[in-house]
CSV table of C-alpha atoms and ligand atoms in Angstrom, one decimal:
chain,number,residue,atom,x,y,z
Q,3,MET,CA,-0.3,2.1,-26.2
Q,4,LYS,CA,2.0,5.0,-24.6
Q,5,VAL,CA,3.7,4.0,-21.5
Q,6,LEU,CA,5.7,5.2,-19.0
Q,7,ILE,CA,8.8,2.8,-17.6
Q,8,LEU,CA,10.3,3.9,-14.2
Q,9,ASN,CA,13.1,2.4,-13.0
Q,10,SER,CA,13.4,3.3,-8.9
Q,11,GLY,CA,16.6,3.2,-7.1
Q,12,SER,CA,17.4,4.4,-3.9
Q,13,SER,CA,18.2,7.7,-4.5
Q,14,SER,CA,17.2,8.2,-8.6
Q,15,ILE,CA,14.5,7.4,-10.9
Q,16,LYS,CA,15.2,6.6,-14.0
Q,17,TYR,CA,12.3,7.0,-16.8
Q,18,GLN,CA,11.6,6.2,-20.7
Q,19,PHE,CA,8.4,7.4,-22.3
Q,20,ILE,CA,7.7,4.4,-25.2
Q,21,GLU,CA,5.3,4.4,-28.1
Q,22,THR,CA,4.9,0.5,-28.2
Q,23,GLU,CA,3.6,-0.2,-32.0
Q,24,THR,CA,6.5,2.0,-33.4
Q,25,ARG,CA,8.9,1.0,-30.4
Q,26,ARG,CA,9.8,4.4,-30.5
Q,27,VAL,CA,11.3,6.3,-27.5
Q,28,LEU,CA,9.4,9.5,-26.6
Q,29,ALA,CA,11.0,11.0,-24.4
Q,30,LYS,CA,13.6,9.2,-21.8
Q,31,GLY,CA,15.7,11.4,-18.6
Q,32,SER,CA,16.6,10.4,-14.5
Q,33,VAL,CA,15.8,12.3,-11.9
Q,34,GLU,CA,18.7,12.0,-9.4
Q,35,ARG,CA,19.9,12.8,-5.8
Q,36,ILE,CA,16.6,12.2,-4.4
Q,37,GLY,CA,16.3,14.0,-0.9
Q,38,MET,CA,19.8,14.9,-1.0
Q,39,LYS,CA,21.1,18.9,-1.7
Q,40,GLY,CA,21.0,19.6,-5.5
Q,41,ALA,CA,18.2,17.1,-7.0
Q,42,ILE,CA,18.2,17.1,-10.2
Q,43,LEU,CA,16.0,16.4,-13.3
Q,44,ASN,CA,17.8,15.3,-16.9
Q,45,HIS,CA,15.4,15.1,-20.0
Q,46,GLN,CA,15.9,14.4,-23.3
Q,47,ARG,CA,13.2,14.4,-25.9
Q,48,HIS,CA,13.0,12.2,-29.0
Q,49,ASP,CA,13.8,15.5,-30.7
Q,50,GLY,CA,17.0,15.7,-29.1
Q,51,ASP,CA,15.7,18.6,-27.2
Q,52,LYS,CA,17.5,18.4,-23.6
Q,53,VAL,CA,17.1,20.5,-20.3
Q,54,LYS,CA,18.3,20.0,-16.7
Q,55,ILE,CA,15.9,21.1,-14.0
Q,56,THR,CA,17.8,21.5,-10.8
Q,57,GLY,CA,15.0,21.3,-7.8
Q,58,GLU,CA,14.0,20.1,-4.3
Q,59,ILE,CA,12.8,16.9,-5.1
Q,60,VAL,CA,12.5,15.5,-1.4
Q,61,ASP,CA,11.1,11.7,-1.9
Q,62,HIS,CA,10.1,9.4,-5.0
Q,63,GLN,CA,6.8,11.5,-5.1
Q,64,ALA,CA,8.3,14.4,-5.7
Q,65,GLY,CA,10.5,12.8,-8.5
Q,66,VAL,CA,7.9,11.5,-10.2
Q,67,GLU,CA,5.8,14.6,-10.2
Q,68,TYR,CA,8.6,16.2,-11.5
Q,69,ILE,CA,9.0,13.7,-14.6
Q,70,LEU,CA,4.8,14.2,-15.0
Q,71,ALA,CA,5.5,17.8,-15.1
Q,72,ILE,CA,8.1,17.4,-17.7
Q,73,LEU,CA,6.5,15.2,-19.9
Q,74,LEU,CA,3.2,17.4,-19.4
Q,75,SER,CA,5.5,20.6,-20.2
Q,76,HIS,CA,4.8,22.9,-23.0
Q,77,ASN,CA,8.4,23.1,-24.2
Q,78,HIS,CA,10.1,20.3,-23.6
Q,79,GLY,CA,6.9,17.9,-23.6
Q,80,VAL,CA,5.9,15.0,-25.3
Q,81,ILE,CA,1.6,14.9,-23.7
Q,82,LYS,CA,-0.7,17.4,-23.5
Q,83,ASP,CA,-3.0,15.6,-21.0
Q,84,ARG,CA,-1.8,12.7,-18.2
Q,85,ALA,CA,-4.6,10.6,-19.8
Q,86,GLU,CA,-2.0,9.6,-23.0
Q,87,ILE,CA,0.1,7.6,-20.6
Q,88,GLU,CA,-1.7,4.4,-20.8
Q,89,ALA,CA,0.0,2.3,-18.4
Q,90,VAL,CA,3.1,2.3,-16.4
Q,91,GLY,CA,5.8,-0.5,-16.5
Q,92,HIS,CA,8.1,-1.3,-13.3
Q,93,ARG,CA,11.3,-2.5,-13.2
Q,94,VAL,CA,11.4,-4.8,-9.9
Q,95,VAL,CA,14.9,-6.0,-8.7
Q,96,HIS,CA,13.9,-9.5,-6.8
Q,97,GLY,CA,10.4,-11.6,-7.4
Q,98,GLY,CA,12.0,-14.2,-5.3
Q,99,GLU,CA,10.0,-17.3,-6.4
Q,100,LYS,CA,6.8,-15.7,-6.2
Q,101,PHE,CA,7.0,-14.2,-9.7
Q,102,THR,CA,7.9,-16.2,-12.7
Q,103,GLY,CA,7.1,-13.7,-15.3
Q,104,SER,CA,5.4,-10.1,-15.5
Q,105,VAL,CA,2.3,-9.3,-13.5
Q,106,LEU,CA,-0.2,-6.6,-13.4
Q,107,ILE,CA,0.4,-4.9,-10.2
Q,108,THR,CA,-2.4,-5.4,-7.8
Q,109,ASP,CA,-2.7,-5.3,-4.0
Q,110,GLU,CA,-2.1,-9.1,-3.5
Q,111,VAL,CA,0.9,-8.3,-6.2
Q,112,MET,CA,2.2,-5.7,-3.6
Q,113,ASP,CA,1.8,-7.3,-0.3
Q,114,LYS,CA,4.1,-10.5,-2.3
Q,115,VAL,CA,6.6,-7.8,-3.3
Q,116,GLN,CA,7.0,-6.4,0.2
Q,117,GLU,CA,7.6,-10.1,1.3
Q,118,CYS,CA,10.5,-9.9,-1.3
Q,119,ILE,CA,12.0,-7.2,0.6
Q,120,GLU,CA,13.9,-9.4,2.7
Q,121,LEU,CA,15.9,-10.9,-0.5
Q,122,ALA,CA,17.0,-7.4,-1.6
Q,123,PRO,CA,16.8,-4.8,1.1
Q,124,LEU,CA,18.2,-2.6,-0.6
Q,125,HIS,CA,16.6,-2.7,-4.1
Q,126,ASN,CA,13.0,-3.7,-3.8
Q,127,PRO,CA,11.9,-0.6,-1.2
Q,128,PRO,CA,12.9,2.2,-3.7
Q,129,ASN,CA,11.0,-0.5,-6.5
Q,130,ILE,CA,7.8,-0.2,-4.2
Q,131,LYS,CA,8.3,3.5,-3.4
Q,132,GLY,CA,7.8,4.1,-7.2
Q,133,ILE,CA,5.1,2.2,-7.2
Q,134,ARG,CA,3.2,3.5,-4.8
Q,135,ALA,CA,4.0,7.1,-5.8
Q,136,CYS,CA,2.6,6.2,-8.9
Q,137,GLN,CA,-0.8,4.6,-7.7
Q,138,ARG,CA,-1.1,8.1,-5.4
Q,139,LEU,CA,-0.2,10.1,-8.7
Q,140,LEU,CA,-2.4,7.9,-11.3
Q,141,PRO,CA,-5.0,6.6,-9.7
Q,142,GLY,CA,-6.6,3.7,-11.9
Q,143,LEU,CA,-3.8,3.6,-14.7
Q,144,PRO,CA,-3.1,0.0,-15.0
Q,145,MET,CA,0.8,-0.9,-14.0
Q,146,VAL,CA,3.0,-3.6,-14.5
Q,147,GLY,CA,5.6,-5.2,-12.2
Q,148,VAL,CA,8.5,-7.0,-14.6
Q,149,PHE,CA,11.2,-8.8,-12.1
Q,150,ASP,CA,15.4,-8.7,-13.0
Q,151,THR,CA,14.8,-12.5,-11.6
Q,152,ALA,CA,12.1,-13.9,-13.7
Q,153,PHE,CA,14.0,-15.0,-16.5
Q,154,HIS,CA,15.9,-17.3,-14.3
Q,155,HIS,CA,12.9,-18.8,-12.9
Q,156,ALA,CA,13.2,-22.1,-14.6
Q,157,MET,CA,16.5,-22.7,-13.9
Q,158,PRO,CA,17.0,-27.0,-12.7
Q,159,ASP,CA,17.2,-26.9,-9.2
Q,160,TYR,CA,21.0,-28.5,-9.3
Q,161,ALA,CA,21.7,-25.6,-11.0
Q,162,TYR,CA,20.1,-23.6,-8.2
Q,163,MET,CA,20.7,-25.1,-5.0
Q,164,TYR,CA,23.8,-24.0,-2.8
Q,165,GLY,CA,25.1,-26.7,-0.7
Q,166,LEU,CA,24.1,-25.9,2.2
Q,167,PRO,CA,21.7,-27.5,5.1
Q,168,HIS,CA,18.5,-27.8,2.9
Q,169,VAL,CA,16.6,-26.8,6.0
Q,170,LEU,CA,18.3,-23.1,5.6
Q,171,TYR,CA,16.2,-23.3,1.6
Q,172,LYS,CA,13.1,-24.2,3.4
Q,173,ARG,CA,13.2,-21.4,5.8
Q,174,HIS,CA,15.1,-18.6,4.3
Q,175,ALA,CA,14.8,-19.4,0.3
Q,176,ILE,CA,18.4,-19.0,0.4
Q,177,ARG,CA,18.8,-20.4,-3.4
Q,178,ARG,CA,20.5,-18.7,-6.5
Q,179,TYR,CA,18.1,-16.2,-7.8
Q,180,GLY,CA,20.1,-15.0,-11.0
Q,181,PHE,CA,19.8,-11.1,-11.9
Q,182,HIS,CA,19.7,-9.0,-15.0
Q,183,GLY,CA,17.2,-11.2,-16.3
Q,184,THR,CA,15.4,-8.5,-18.5
Q,185,SER,CA,18.8,-7.9,-20.3
Q,186,HIS,CA,19.7,-11.4,-20.6
Q,187,PHE,CA,15.6,-12.2,-21.9
Q,188,TYR,CA,16.3,-9.2,-24.5
Q,189,VAL,CA,20.0,-9.7,-25.9
Q,190,SER,CA,19.3,-13.7,-25.9
Q,191,ARG,CA,16.0,-12.8,-28.5
Q,192,ARG,CA,17.7,-10.2,-30.3
Q,193,ALA,CA,20.6,-12.7,-30.9
Q,194,ALA,CA,18.4,-15.7,-32.5
Q,195,GLU,CA,17.0,-12.5,-34.7
Q,196,VAL,CA,20.3,-11.9,-36.1
Q,197,LEU,CA,21.6,-15.2,-36.7
Q,198,GLY,CA,18.3,-15.9,-38.4
Q,199,ARG,CA,17.7,-19.2,-36.3
Q,200,PRO,CA,14.9,-20.3,-33.9
Q,201,ILE,CA,16.1,-19.8,-30.2
Q,202,GLU,CA,14.6,-22.8,-29.3
Q,203,GLN,CA,17.8,-24.4,-31.3
Q,204,VAL,CA,20.3,-22.2,-30.0
Q,205,ASN,CA,22.7,-22.8,-26.9
Q,206,MET,CA,23.9,-19.3,-26.2
Q,207,VAL,CA,25.9,-17.7,-23.3
Q,208,THR,CA,25.2,-13.9,-22.6
Q,209,CYS,CA,27.5,-11.8,-20.8
Q,210,HIS,CA,26.2,-8.9,-19.1
Q,211,LEU,CA,29.2,-6.8,-18.5
Q,212,GLY,CA,28.2,-3.3,-16.6
Q,213,ASN,CA,28.9,-2.0,-13.7
Q,214,GLY,CA,27.2,-5.0,-12.4
Q,215,CYS,CA,28.2,-8.1,-14.4
Q,216,SER,CA,26.8,-11.4,-14.8
Q,217,MET,CA,26.4,-14.5,-17.5
Q,218,ALA,CA,23.3,-16.4,-18.0
Q,219,ALA,CA,23.3,-20.0,-20.3
Q,220,VAL,CA,20.5,-19.8,-22.4
Q,221,LYS,CA,19.4,-22.8,-23.6
Q,222,GLY,CA,16.8,-23.0,-26.3
Q,223,GLY,CA,15.8,-19.7,-25.1
Q,224,VAL,CA,15.4,-21.0,-21.6
Q,225,SER,CA,18.1,-19.7,-18.7
Q,226,VAL,CA,19.8,-23.0,-17.2
Q,227,ASP,CA,22.3,-21.4,-15.2
Q,228,THR,CA,23.3,-17.9,-14.1
Q,229,THR,CA,26.8,-16.5,-12.3
Q,230,MET,CA,24.9,-14.2,-10.1
Q,231,GLY,CA,23.5,-15.8,-7.0
Q,232,PHE,CA,20.9,-15.4,-4.1
Q,233,THR,CA,22.4,-11.7,-4.2
Q,234,PRO,CA,24.4,-9.9,-6.9
Q,235,VAL,CA,27.3,-10.2,-5.3
Q,236,GLU,CA,28.1,-13.4,-6.7
Q,237,GLY,CA,29.9,-14.8,-10.0
Q,238,LEU,CA,32.2,-12.6,-11.9
Q,239,LEU,CA,34.0,-9.4,-10.9
Q,240,MET,CA,32.3,-6.6,-11.3
Q,241,GLY,CA,33.0,-2.6,-10.7
Q,242,THR,CA,33.2,-3.0,-6.9
Q,243,ARG,CA,31.5,-5.8,-6.0
Q,244,CYS,CA,34.2,-9.3,-5.9
Q,245,GLY,CA,32.1,-12.3,-7.1
Q,246,ASP,CA,32.9,-15.5,-6.4
Q,247,LEU,CA,35.0,-15.8,-3.0
Q,248,ASP,CA,35.6,-18.7,-0.6
Q,249,PRO,CA,32.8,-18.1,1.9
Q,250,ALA,CA,34.7,-19.1,4.7
Q,251,ALA,CA,37.5,-16.0,3.8
Q,252,VAL,CA,34.9,-13.6,4.8
Q,253,LEU,CA,34.1,-15.3,8.1
Q,254,TYR,CA,37.9,-15.1,8.8
Q,255,ILE,CA,38.3,-11.4,7.6
Q,256,MET,CA,35.5,-10.5,9.8
Q,257,GLY,CA,37.0,-12.0,12.3
Q,258,GLN,CA,40.6,-10.4,11.8
Q,259,GLU,CA,39.8,-7.3,11.1
Q,260,GLU,CA,36.8,-7.2,13.6
Q,261,LEU,CA,34.3,-6.4,11.4
Q,262,SER,CA,30.0,-5.9,11.9
Q,263,LEU,CA,27.8,-7.7,9.7
Q,264,ASN,CA,27.3,-4.2,8.0
Q,265,GLU,CA,31.0,-3.4,7.5
Q,266,ALA,CA,31.3,-7.1,5.8
Q,267,ASN,CA,28.8,-6.1,3.5
Q,268,ALA,CA,30.2,-3.1,2.1
Q,269,MET,CA,33.4,-4.6,1.9
Q,270,LEU,CA,31.8,-7.4,-0.7
Q,271,ASN,CA,29.7,-5.0,-2.4
Q,272,LYS,CA,31.4,-1.6,-2.3
Q,273,HIS,CA,35.2,-1.8,-1.8
Q,274,SER,CA,36.1,-5.3,-3.6
Q,275,GLY,CA,36.0,-5.8,-7.4
Q,276,LEU,CA,38.1,-3.9,-10.3
Q,277,ALA,CA,38.2,-1.2,-7.7
Q,278,GLY,CA,39.4,-2.9,-4.5
Q,279,ILE,CA,42.2,-5.1,-6.4
Q,280,SER,CA,43.4,-1.9,-8.8
Q,281,GLY,CA,43.0,0.5,-6.1
Q,282,VAL,CA,42.5,3.1,-9.3
Q,283,SER,CA,38.7,3.0,-10.4
Q,284,SER,CA,35.5,0.6,-10.6
Q,285,ASP,CA,35.7,2.0,-14.2
Q,286,MET,CA,36.8,0.0,-17.2
Q,287,ARG,CA,37.5,2.5,-19.0
Q,288,GLU,CA,39.9,4.0,-16.2
Q,289,ILE,CA,40.7,0.2,-15.5
Q,290,GLU,CA,42.1,0.0,-19.7
Q,291,GLN,CA,44.0,3.7,-18.9
Q,292,ALA,CA,46.0,3.1,-16.1
Q,293,MET,CA,47.1,-0.7,-17.5
Q,294,GLN,CA,47.9,0.8,-21.0
Q,295,GLU,CA,50.0,3.1,-18.8
Q,296,GLY,CA,52.1,0.2,-16.8
Q,297,HIS,CA,49.7,0.2,-13.8
Q,298,THR,CA,50.1,-3.4,-12.5
Q,299,GLY,CA,47.3,-3.2,-10.1
Q,300,ALA,CA,44.9,-2.5,-12.9
Q,301,LYS,CA,46.6,-5.2,-15.3
Q,302,LEU,CA,45.8,-7.3,-12.5
Q,303,ALA,CA,41.9,-6.4,-12.1
Q,304,PHE,CA,41.6,-6.1,-15.7
Q,305,ASP,CA,42.9,-10.1,-16.3
Q,306,ILE,CA,40.8,-11.6,-13.1
Q,307,PHE,CA,37.6,-9.7,-15.1
Q,308,CYS,CA,38.4,-11.1,-18.1
Q,309,TYR,CA,39.6,-14.5,-16.6
Q,310,ARG,CA,36.5,-15.3,-14.7
Q,311,VAL,CA,34.2,-14.8,-18.0
Q,312,LYS,CA,36.2,-17.5,-19.8
Q,313,LYS,CA,35.9,-19.7,-16.7
Q,314,TYR,CA,32.2,-19.0,-16.8
Q,315,LEU,CA,32.1,-19.7,-20.6
Q,316,GLY,CA,33.9,-22.9,-20.6
Q,317,ALA,CA,31.3,-24.3,-17.9
Q,318,TYR,CA,28.2,-23.1,-19.7
Q,319,ALA,CA,29.2,-24.4,-22.8
Q,320,VAL,CA,29.8,-28.1,-21.0
Q,321,ALA,CA,26.6,-27.3,-18.5
Q,322,MET,CA,24.5,-27.0,-22.3
Q,323,GLY,CA,26.5,-29.8,-24.4
Q,324,GLY,CA,27.3,-26.9,-26.7
Q,325,LEU,CA,27.8,-23.3,-27.7
Q,326,ASP,CA,26.2,-21.9,-30.7
Q,327,ALA,CA,26.8,-18.0,-30.0
Q,328,ILE,CA,28.4,-16.2,-27.4
Q,329,VAL,CA,26.7,-12.5,-26.9
Q,330,PHE,CA,28.1,-9.4,-25.2
Q,331,THR,CA,26.1,-6.3,-23.8
Q,332,GLY,CA,26.4,-3.7,-21.1
Q,333,GLY,CA,28.7,-1.0,-21.2
Q,334,ILE,CA,32.0,-3.1,-21.0
Q,335,GLY,CA,30.5,-5.9,-23.4
Q,336,GLU,CA,29.2,-3.7,-25.7
Q,337,ASN,CA,32.4,-1.3,-25.9
Q,338,SER,CA,35.4,-3.1,-24.7
Q,339,ASP,CA,37.0,-4.6,-27.5
Q,340,LEU,CA,40.1,-5.5,-25.2
Q,341,VAL,CA,37.6,-8.0,-23.0
Q,342,ARG,CA,36.0,-9.1,-26.0
Q,343,ALA,CA,39.4,-10.0,-27.0
Q,344,SER,CA,41.3,-11.4,-23.8
Q,345,VAL,CA,37.7,-13.2,-23.0
Q,346,THR,CA,37.7,-15.3,-26.7
Q,347,SER,CA,41.2,-15.9,-27.0
Q,348,GLY,CA,42.5,-19.2,-26.9
Q,349,LEU,CA,39.2,-20.7,-27.2
Q,350,GLU,CA,40.0,-21.7,-30.8
Q,351,PHE,CA,39.3,-25.6,-29.9
Q,352,LEU,CA,35.7,-24.7,-28.9
Q,353,GLY,CA,35.2,-23.1,-32.3
Q,354,VAL,CA,35.2,-19.6,-31.3
Q,355,LYS,CA,37.7,-17.3,-33.1
Q,356,LEU,CA,37.1,-13.3,-33.4
Q,357,ASP,CA,37.6,-11.2,-36.6
Q,358,PRO,CA,40.1,-8.4,-34.8
Q,359,ASP,CA,38.9,-5.9,-37.2
Q,360,LEU,CA,35.1,-5.9,-36.4
Q,361,ASN,CA,35.6,-6.5,-33.2
Q,362,ALA,CA,38.1,-3.6,-33.1
Q,363,HIS,CA,35.3,-0.7,-33.2
Q,364,ARG,CA,35.1,0.8,-29.4
Q,365,ASN,CA,31.3,1.5,-30.3
Q,366,SER,CA,28.0,-0.2,-29.2
Q,367,VAL,CA,26.8,-1.2,-32.7
Q,368,GLU,CA,24.8,-4.4,-32.9
Q,369,ARG,CA,27.3,-6.5,-34.9
Q,370,ALA,CA,28.4,-9.6,-34.9
Q,371,ILE,CA,32.3,-10.1,-34.4
Q,372,GLN,CA,33.3,-13.9,-35.2
Q,373,ALA,CA,35.7,-14.6,-38.0
Q,374,ALA,CA,34.6,-15.9,-41.1
Q,375,ASP,CA,35.9,-19.7,-40.2
Q,376,SER,CA,34.4,-19.4,-36.6
Q,377,ARG,CA,31.9,-22.2,-35.6
Q,378,VAL,CA,30.7,-20.1,-32.7
Q,379,ALA,CA,28.6,-16.9,-33.3
Q,380,VAL,CA,30.0,-13.9,-31.3
Q,381,LEU,CA,27.6,-11.2,-31.0
Q,382,VAL,CA,27.6,-7.3,-29.6
Q,383,ILE,CA,23.9,-6.5,-28.8
Q,384,PRO,CA,23.5,-3.1,-27.1
Q,385,THR,CA,20.8,-4.5,-24.3
Q,386,ASN,CA,17.3,-2.6,-24.1
Q,387,GLU,CA,15.9,-3.5,-20.5
Q,388,GLU,CA,13.0,-0.4,-21.3
Q,389,LEU,CA,11.9,-2.6,-24.4
Q,390,VAL,CA,11.3,-5.5,-22.8
Q,391,ILE,CA,9.7,-3.6,-19.3
Q,392,ALA,CA,7.6,-1.5,-22.4
Q,393,LEU,CA,6.1,-4.7,-24.7
Q,394,ASP,CA,5.1,-6.9,-21.4
Q,395,THR,CA,3.7,-3.5,-19.7
Q,396,ALA,CA,1.7,-2.6,-22.9
Q,397,ARG,CA,0.6,-6.9,-23.4
Q,398,ILE,CA,-0.6,-7.0,-19.7
Q,399,ALA,CA,-2.5,-4.0,-19.6
Q,400,GLY,CA,-3.6,-4.7,-23.1
Q,401,GLU,CA,-5.1,-8.1,-21.8
Q,402,ARG,CA,-7.2,-6.5,-18.8
N,13,ADP,P1,25.2,0.1,-15.2
N,13,ADP,O1,25.8,-1.3,-14.9
N,13,ADP,O2,25.6,0.7,-14.0
N,13,ADP,O3,23.8,0.0,-16.4
N,13,ADP,P2,26.8,0.1,-17.9
N,13,ADP,O4,26.4,-0.6,-18.2
N,13,ADP,O5,26.4,1.8,-18.5
N,13,ADP,O6,26.6,0.1,-16.4
N,13,ADP,O7,28.2,-0.3,-17.7
N,13,ADP,C1,29.5,0.6,-17.0
N,13,ADP,C2,30.4,0.1,-17.4
N,13,ADP,O8,30.9,0.2,-19.1
N,13,ADP,C3,32.0,1.0,-16.7
N,13,ADP,O9,32.9,-0.2,-16.1
N,13,ADP,C4,32.4,1.7,-17.6
N,13,ADP,O10,33.7,2.1,-17.7
N,13,ADP,C5,31.8,0.7,-19.1
N,13,ADP,N1,32.2,0.9,-20.3
N,13,ADP,C6,31.9,2.2,-20.8
N,13,ADP,N2,32.2,2.5,-21.9
N,13,ADP,C7,33.2,1.8,-22.3
N,13,ADP,C8,34.3,1.7,-23.1
N,13,ADP,N3,34.0,2.6,-24.5
N,13,ADP,N4,35.3,0.6,-23.1
N,13,ADP,C9,35.5,0.2,-22.1
N,13,ADP,N5,34.6,0.2,-21.2
N,13,ADP,C10,33.7,0.9,-21.1
């Protein structure tokens, strides 16, 4: 089945057009700066043909129109008729407790996704805009929603509940949800394939380290704990997000600095993390560069980043009662040999030992990087969220 996969953000739409039987990406690209001056579409066809188109892309519907037009274009397209698009898969960030897997989008589903807006006020509204645009432009086509939170739905209550008054869970659904679920799902399945072991028998920790970072304890294929929480701010240090923090510190800072709710939110989400600590950049490549040039702030940011990953590795190994594999993915996890080496250093007591040569290559190629005498497998697995969305979309659209 040929499916269009859309990842709609507040000012961008990333897309891939995938033939699911062959898993081939026929075309991919992004629309950026929606609603701003200098809006742009970047499109790449499977044969390497690339094109950039600037235009007035006032809203998400205009963005999807551009995507459809380029897929159909004589010079750069891959289809001759809209009917060749057989289904559309949408990434939806927050499914709350309402969605435990991917679903066919119906009016009832849209009502529930709307209800999840209060849990993800920044993410779900653009996801909804992308879905609505497709409903108008491709009427009658089956569409499937794939949720970032769904893979974590089976966490036990003692892992997802916070130590807050229980009434807050009942009234406002305050709990850990976790994110990056599609990525943790993909790399855990792929890791089991690479290991040649049934996933039901493997205890693994998957580390998705990109601009946003999270880890999951995947026991027998099920996510039993994850570092992101009610929002994607909790857990690891990230590009611009602070990760774990004493919540009372936020209240104290708000008082001392006279911050509004919005300002405090911006501090936690946009001005913290690698960028906030180093004062250099939110980008790990620039942090590593500055660190190697002797910048102490960059070194501290790097050290905090790696220490947190290491700390959660230990926590999850204990939570699962054992550790068979560690998986690195995301821009940092796939590429940074320095991060992987730092995170796993000194873990021989846990049975973790890297092979420095296998680790050394700074390219995101799927491979094992543990030493021959390491009891725990350490894998680099480039993530592929779009493939998961495409396969779920084809399966669910095909079942109608
Ligand atoms: P997103 O979470 O937005 O999808 P990515 O998964 O692409 O982002 O990850 C972006 C991060 O990956 C940035 O911090 C970037 O510096 C880092 N990164 C990419 N390539 C490398 C590399 N070769 N070495 C170190 N970090 C890298």
